[in-house]
Coordinates of C-alpha atoms and ligand atoms in Angstrom, one line a residue:
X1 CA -12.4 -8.3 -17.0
X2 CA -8.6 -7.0 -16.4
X3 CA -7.2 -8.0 -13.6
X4 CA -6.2 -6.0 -10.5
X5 CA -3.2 -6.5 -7.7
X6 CA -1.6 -4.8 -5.2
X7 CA -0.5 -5.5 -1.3
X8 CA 0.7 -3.4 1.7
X9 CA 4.2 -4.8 3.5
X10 CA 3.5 -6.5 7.0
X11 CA 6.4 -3.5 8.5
X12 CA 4.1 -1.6 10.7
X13 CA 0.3 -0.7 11.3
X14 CA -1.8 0.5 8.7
X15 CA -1.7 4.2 7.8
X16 CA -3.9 7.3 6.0
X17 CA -1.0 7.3 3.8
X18 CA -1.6 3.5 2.5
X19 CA -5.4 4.0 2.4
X20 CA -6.2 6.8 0.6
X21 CA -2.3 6.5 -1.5
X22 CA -3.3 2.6 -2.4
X23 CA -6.2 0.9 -0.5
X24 CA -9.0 3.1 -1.1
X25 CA -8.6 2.5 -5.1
X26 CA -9.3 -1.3 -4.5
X27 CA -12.5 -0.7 -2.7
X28 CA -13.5 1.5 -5.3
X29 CA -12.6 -1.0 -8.1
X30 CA -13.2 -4.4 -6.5
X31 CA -16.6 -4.7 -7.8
X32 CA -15.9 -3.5 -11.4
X33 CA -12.6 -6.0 -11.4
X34 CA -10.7 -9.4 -10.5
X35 CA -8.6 -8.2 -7.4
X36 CA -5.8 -10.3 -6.1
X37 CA -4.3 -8.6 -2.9
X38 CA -1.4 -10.0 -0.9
X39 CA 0.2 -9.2 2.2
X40 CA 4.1 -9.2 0.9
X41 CA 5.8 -10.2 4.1
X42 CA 9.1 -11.0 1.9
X43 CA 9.5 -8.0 0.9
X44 CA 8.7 -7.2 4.7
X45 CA 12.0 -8.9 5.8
X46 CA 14.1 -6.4 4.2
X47 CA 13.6 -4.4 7.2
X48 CA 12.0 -6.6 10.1
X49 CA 13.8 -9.1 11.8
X50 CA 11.9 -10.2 14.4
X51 CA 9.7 -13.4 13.4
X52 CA 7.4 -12.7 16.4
X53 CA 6.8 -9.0 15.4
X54 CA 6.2 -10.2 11.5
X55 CA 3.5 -12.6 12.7
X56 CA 1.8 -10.1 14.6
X57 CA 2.0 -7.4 11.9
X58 CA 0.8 -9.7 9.4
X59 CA -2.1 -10.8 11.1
X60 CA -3.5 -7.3 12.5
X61 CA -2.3 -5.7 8.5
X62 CA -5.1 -8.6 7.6
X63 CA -7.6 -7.9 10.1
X64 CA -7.8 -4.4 9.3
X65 CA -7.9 -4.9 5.7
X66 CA -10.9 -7.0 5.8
X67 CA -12.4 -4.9 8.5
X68 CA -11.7 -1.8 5.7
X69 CA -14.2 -3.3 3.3
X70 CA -11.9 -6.1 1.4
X71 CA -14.0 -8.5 -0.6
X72 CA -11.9 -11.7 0.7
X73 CA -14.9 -14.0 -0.3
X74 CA -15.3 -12.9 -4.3
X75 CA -11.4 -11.9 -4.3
X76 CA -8.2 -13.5 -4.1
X77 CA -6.5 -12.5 -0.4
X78 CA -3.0 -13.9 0.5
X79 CA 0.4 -13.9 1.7
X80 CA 3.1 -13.7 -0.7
X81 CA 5.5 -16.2 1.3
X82 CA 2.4 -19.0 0.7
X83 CA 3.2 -18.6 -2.9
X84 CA 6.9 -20.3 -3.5
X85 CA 6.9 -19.9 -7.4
X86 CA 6.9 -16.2 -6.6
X87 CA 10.8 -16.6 -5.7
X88 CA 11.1 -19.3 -8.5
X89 CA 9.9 -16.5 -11.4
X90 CA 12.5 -14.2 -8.9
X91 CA 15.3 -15.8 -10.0
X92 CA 14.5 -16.6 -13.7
X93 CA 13.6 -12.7 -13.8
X94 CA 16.6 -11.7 -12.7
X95 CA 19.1 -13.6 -14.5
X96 CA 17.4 -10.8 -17.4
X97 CA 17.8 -7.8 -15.6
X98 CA 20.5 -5.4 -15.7
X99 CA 22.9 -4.5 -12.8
X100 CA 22.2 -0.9 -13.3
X101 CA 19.0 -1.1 -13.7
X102 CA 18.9 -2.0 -9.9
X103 CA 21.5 0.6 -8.7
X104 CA 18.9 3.2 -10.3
X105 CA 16.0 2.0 -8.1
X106 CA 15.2 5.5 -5.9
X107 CA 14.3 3.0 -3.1
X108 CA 17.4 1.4 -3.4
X109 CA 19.5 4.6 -3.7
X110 CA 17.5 6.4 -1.0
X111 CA 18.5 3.5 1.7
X112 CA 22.1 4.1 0.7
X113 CA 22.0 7.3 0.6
X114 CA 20.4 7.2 4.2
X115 CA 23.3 4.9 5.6
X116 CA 20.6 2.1 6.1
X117 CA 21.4 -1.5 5.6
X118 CA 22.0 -2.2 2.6
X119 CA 21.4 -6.0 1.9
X120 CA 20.8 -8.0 -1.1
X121 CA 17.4 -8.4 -0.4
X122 CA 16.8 -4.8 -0.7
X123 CA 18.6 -4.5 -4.0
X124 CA 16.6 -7.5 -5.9
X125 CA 13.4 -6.1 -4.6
X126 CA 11.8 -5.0 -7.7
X127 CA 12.5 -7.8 -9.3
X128 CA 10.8 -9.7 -6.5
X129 CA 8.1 -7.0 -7.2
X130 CA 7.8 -7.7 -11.1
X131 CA 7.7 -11.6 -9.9
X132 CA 4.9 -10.4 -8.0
X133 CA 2.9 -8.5 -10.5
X134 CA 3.3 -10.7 -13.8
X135 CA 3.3 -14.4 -12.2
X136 CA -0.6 -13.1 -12.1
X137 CA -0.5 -11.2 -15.1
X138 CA -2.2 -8.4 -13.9
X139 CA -2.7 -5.6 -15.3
X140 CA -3.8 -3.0 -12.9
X141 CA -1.8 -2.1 -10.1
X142 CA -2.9 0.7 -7.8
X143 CA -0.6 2.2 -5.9
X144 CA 1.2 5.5 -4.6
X145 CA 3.9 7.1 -6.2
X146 CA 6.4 6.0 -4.6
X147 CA 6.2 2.8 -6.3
X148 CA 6.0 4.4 -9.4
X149 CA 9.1 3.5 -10.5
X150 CA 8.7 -0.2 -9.5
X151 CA 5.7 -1.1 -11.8
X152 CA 7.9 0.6 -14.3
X153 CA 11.0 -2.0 -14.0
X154 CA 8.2 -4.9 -13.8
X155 CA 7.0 -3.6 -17.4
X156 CA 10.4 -3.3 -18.5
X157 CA 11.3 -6.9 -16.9
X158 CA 7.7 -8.6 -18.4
X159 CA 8.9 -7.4 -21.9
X160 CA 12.6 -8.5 -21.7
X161 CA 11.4 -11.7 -21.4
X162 CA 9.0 -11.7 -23.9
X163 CA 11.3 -10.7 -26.4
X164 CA 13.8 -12.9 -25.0
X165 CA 11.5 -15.8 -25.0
X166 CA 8.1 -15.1 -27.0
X167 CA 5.1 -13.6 -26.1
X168 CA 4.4 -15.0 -22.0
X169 CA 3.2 -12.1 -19.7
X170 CA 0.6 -9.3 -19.7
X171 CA 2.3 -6.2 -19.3
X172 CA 1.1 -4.6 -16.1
X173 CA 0.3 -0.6 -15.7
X174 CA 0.2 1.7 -12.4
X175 CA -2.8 3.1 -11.1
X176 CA -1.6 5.9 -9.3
X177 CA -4.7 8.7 -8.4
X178 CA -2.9 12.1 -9.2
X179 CA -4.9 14.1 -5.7
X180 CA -3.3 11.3 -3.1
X181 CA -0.6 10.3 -4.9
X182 CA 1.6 11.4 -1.9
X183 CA -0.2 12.2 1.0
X184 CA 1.6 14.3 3.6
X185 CA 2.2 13.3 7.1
X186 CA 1.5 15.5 10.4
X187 CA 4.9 17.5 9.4
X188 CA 4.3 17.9 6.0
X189 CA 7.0 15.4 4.4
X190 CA 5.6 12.1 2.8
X191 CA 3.4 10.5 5.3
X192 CA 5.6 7.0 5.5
X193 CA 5.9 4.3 8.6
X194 CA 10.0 5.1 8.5
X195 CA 9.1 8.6 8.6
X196 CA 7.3 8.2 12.3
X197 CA 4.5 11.2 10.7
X198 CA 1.8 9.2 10.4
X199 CA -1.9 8.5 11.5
X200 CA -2.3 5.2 12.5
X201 CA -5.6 3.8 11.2
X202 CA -6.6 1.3 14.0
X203 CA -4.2 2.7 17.0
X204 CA -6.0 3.8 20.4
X205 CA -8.4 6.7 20.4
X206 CA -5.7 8.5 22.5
X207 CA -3.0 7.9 20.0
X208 CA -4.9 9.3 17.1
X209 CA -5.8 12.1 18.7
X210 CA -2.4 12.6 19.7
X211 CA -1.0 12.4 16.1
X212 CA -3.7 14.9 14.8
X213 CA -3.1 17.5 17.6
X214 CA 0.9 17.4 16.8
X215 CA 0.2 18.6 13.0
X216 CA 2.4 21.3 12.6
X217 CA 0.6 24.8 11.4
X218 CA 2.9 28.1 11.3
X219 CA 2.5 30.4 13.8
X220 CA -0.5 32.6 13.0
X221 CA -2.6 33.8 16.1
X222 CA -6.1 33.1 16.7
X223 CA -7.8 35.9 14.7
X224 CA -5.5 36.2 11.8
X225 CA -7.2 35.1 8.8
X226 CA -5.6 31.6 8.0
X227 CA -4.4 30.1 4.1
X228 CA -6.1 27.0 4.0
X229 CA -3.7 25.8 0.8
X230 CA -0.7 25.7 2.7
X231 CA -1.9 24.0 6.4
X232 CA -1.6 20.3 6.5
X233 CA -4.5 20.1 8.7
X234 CA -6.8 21.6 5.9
X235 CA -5.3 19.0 3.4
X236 CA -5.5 15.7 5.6
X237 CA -9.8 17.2 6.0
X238 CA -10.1 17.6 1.9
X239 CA -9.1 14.0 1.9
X240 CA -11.8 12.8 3.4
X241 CA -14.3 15.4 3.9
X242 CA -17.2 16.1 1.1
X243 CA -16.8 19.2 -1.2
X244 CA -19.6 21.3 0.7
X245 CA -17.7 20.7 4.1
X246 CA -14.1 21.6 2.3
X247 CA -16.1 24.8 1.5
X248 CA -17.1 25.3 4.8
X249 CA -13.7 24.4 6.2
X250 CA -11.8 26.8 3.6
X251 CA -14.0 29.8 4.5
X252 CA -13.4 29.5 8.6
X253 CA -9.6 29.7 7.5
X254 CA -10.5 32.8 5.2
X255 CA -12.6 34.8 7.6
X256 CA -10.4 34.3 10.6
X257 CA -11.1 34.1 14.6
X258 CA -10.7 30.3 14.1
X259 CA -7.7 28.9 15.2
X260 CA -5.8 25.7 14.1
X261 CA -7.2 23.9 17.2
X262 CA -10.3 24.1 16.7
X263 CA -9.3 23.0 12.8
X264 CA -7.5 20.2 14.4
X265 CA -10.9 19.2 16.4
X266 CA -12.8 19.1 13.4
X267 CA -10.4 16.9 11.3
X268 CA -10.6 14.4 14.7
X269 CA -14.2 14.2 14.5
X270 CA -14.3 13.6 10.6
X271 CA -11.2 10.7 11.1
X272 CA -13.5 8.6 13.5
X273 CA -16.8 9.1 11.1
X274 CA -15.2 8.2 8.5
X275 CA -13.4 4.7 10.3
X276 CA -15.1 4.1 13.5
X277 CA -17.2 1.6 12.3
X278 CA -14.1 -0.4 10.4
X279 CA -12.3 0.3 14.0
X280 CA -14.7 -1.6 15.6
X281 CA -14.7 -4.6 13.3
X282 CA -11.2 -4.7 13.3
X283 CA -11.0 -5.4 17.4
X284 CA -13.6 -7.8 16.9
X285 CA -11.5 -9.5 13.7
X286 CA -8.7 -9.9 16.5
X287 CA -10.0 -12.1 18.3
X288 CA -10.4 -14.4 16.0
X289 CA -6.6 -15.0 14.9
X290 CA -7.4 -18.9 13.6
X291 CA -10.5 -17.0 10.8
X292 CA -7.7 -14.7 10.0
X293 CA -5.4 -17.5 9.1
X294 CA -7.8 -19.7 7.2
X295 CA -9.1 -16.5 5.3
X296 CA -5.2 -16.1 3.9
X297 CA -5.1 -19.8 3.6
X298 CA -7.9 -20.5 1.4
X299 CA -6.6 -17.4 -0.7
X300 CA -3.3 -19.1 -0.9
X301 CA -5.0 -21.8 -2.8
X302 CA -6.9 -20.2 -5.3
X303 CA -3.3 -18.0 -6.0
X304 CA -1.2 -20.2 -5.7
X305 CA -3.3 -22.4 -9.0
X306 CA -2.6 -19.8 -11.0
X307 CA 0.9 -19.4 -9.9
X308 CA 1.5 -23.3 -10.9
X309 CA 0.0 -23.0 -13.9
X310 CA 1.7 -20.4 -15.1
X311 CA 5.2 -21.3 -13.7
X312 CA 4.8 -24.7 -15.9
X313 CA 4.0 -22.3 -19.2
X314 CA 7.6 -20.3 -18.0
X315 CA 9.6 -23.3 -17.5
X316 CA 8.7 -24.7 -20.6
X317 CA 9.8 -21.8 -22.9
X318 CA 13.4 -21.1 -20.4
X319 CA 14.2 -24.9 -21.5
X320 CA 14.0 -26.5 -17.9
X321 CA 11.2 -28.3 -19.0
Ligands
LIG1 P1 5.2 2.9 4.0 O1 5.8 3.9 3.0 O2 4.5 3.6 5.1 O3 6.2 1.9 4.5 P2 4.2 0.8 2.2 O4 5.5 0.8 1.6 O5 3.8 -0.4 2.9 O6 4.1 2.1 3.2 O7 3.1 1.2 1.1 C1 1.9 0.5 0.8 C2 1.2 1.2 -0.3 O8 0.8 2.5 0.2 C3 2.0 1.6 -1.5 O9 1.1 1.5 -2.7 C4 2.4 3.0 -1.3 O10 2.7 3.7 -2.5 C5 1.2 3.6 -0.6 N1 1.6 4.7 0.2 C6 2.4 4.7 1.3 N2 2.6 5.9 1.8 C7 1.9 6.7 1.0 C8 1.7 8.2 1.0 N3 2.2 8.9 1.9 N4 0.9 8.7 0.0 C9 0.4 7.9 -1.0 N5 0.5 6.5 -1.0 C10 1.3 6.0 0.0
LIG2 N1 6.8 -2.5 -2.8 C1 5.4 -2.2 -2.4 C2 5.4 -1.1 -1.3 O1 6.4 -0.9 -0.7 C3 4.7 -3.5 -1.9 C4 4.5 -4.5 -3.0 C5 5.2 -5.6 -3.1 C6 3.7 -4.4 -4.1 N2 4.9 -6.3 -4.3 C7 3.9 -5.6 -4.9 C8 2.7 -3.4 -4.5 C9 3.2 -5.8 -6.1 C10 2.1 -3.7 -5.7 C11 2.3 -4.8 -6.5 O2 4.5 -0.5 -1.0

């Protein structure tokens, strides 16, 4: 059985963009595979700064996971910060990478080209990512695209040090699904948390509605007939509608006398079937803060063996042992 591992940063509320991009492919896979999934709230410091806020994103991130459908009993569900040898294999790994390796991270380069701030957290992030990945030696990693790149310097990273110091770590691969690779936000760039175009997951009925209806559409009147393969209404519906409603959907746009309300409306209405009944767990998950806790804690353990056990087989062959 190969084994599978990915996580979702603690840096704001779950989106569509993370689900169908990343979380959806663990559901789909968790009964064929091992899955290890962690809550990376390190890497979450790179940006938030508030200890409160990081608490309080971490816990409702792992209420809505579980309420989503996450195995947490057969699986192995965490925090990356409960793990310490995670920053231990940081280190080793990158006293073997390259400077410029690093400066050609897009992440990294897009936060300096963007004026953000640029600390050193944010430039050894992929190697905290590789730490991440291999520790584990997983193999599958499902994400979007963005992180494309990042699985890519963990592979490189895993077999640097196996040629540096013999054969030690599997050598992980992506698991990106080519249809939601990026999915688009309500104004048609990248749907991302630092982008402020997304669609919450588990905000208020009024908020979600209040993202969908502010989907921008060009401006074609009522009657006109309508091109369903450029409207980001149409798109965000073919995500999660079935291919006899896309049909439907596709030939109200063709004929015309439908306008992009109404569309609107009917991509409202499939959002809540499709997670009304995980909404409605995740409120009740809430309540519970101290089961939330003890479901990471217990996770923490059964990761954190593995971690040990392999950190002893690493210290051994970098002679600190
Ligand atoms: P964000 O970009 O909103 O800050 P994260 O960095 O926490 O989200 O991403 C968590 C996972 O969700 C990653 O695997 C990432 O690739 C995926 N993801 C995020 N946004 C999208 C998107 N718009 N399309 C596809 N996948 C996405
Ligand atoms: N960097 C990833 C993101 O922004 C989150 C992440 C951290 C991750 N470590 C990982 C994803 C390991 C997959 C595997 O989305």
């Amino acid at each position: 059985m190969h084994r599978l591992l990915t996580g979702i940063k603690p840096t704001g509320d779950i989106h569509l963009g993370n689900y169908l991009g990343c979380f959806k492919q663990v559901l789909e896979l968790q009964n064929q595979h091992e899955c290890m999934f962690f809550i990376p709230d390190l890497h979450g410091l790179t940006t938030v700064k508030d200890g409160e806020t990081m608490r309080y994103n971490t816990l409702k991130l792992t209420a809505a996971l579980i309420a989503l459908g996450l195995d947490y009993q057969k699986h192995t569900f965490y925090k990356q910060s409960a793990i310490p040898e995670v920053c231990e294999l940081t280190w080793i790994l990158s006293c073997l990478t390259p400077h410029g390796l690093l400066e050609r991270a897009h992440a990294f380069k897009d936060a300096a080209n963007k004026n953000k701030e640029l600390n050193a957290g944010l430039f050894i992030y992929p190697v905290l990512m590789a730490a991440d990945i291999i520790l584990y030696d997983a193999e599958i990693i499902p994400v979007g695209k963005d992180q494309k790149q990042h699985i890519e310097i963990a592979r490189d990273l895993a077999q640097k040090f196996n040629h540096t110091y013999g054969e030690t770590f599997t050598l992980p691969e992506g698991y990106i699904k080519e249809d939601v690779e990026t999915v688009i936000g309500l104004d048609g760039q990248k749907m991302s948390k630092s982008y402020n175009n997304v669609i919450p997951l588990f905000e208020s009925d009024a908020k979600i509605k209040k993202a969908i209806i502010s989907i921008t559409t060009d401006s074609k009147g009522l009657e006109e007939p309508k091109d369903p393969s450029t409207c980001h209404i149409f798109k965000l519906y073919s995500y999660l509608a079935s291919p006899q409603e896309i049909q439907e959907l596709q030939n109200k746009y063709i004929e015309g006398n439908f306008g992009y309300g109404e569309a609107k409306k009917i991509l409202l209405a499939k959002f809540h079937e499709t997670f009304d009944e995980a909404r409605a767990k995740y409120q009740t998950l809430l309540e519970k803060p101290e089961e939330i806790e003890q479901i990471l804690e217990h996770g923490a353990k059964k990761a954190r063996q593995i971690a040990k056990n392999k950190l002893e087989i690493i210290r051994k062959k970098i002679g600190v042992k």
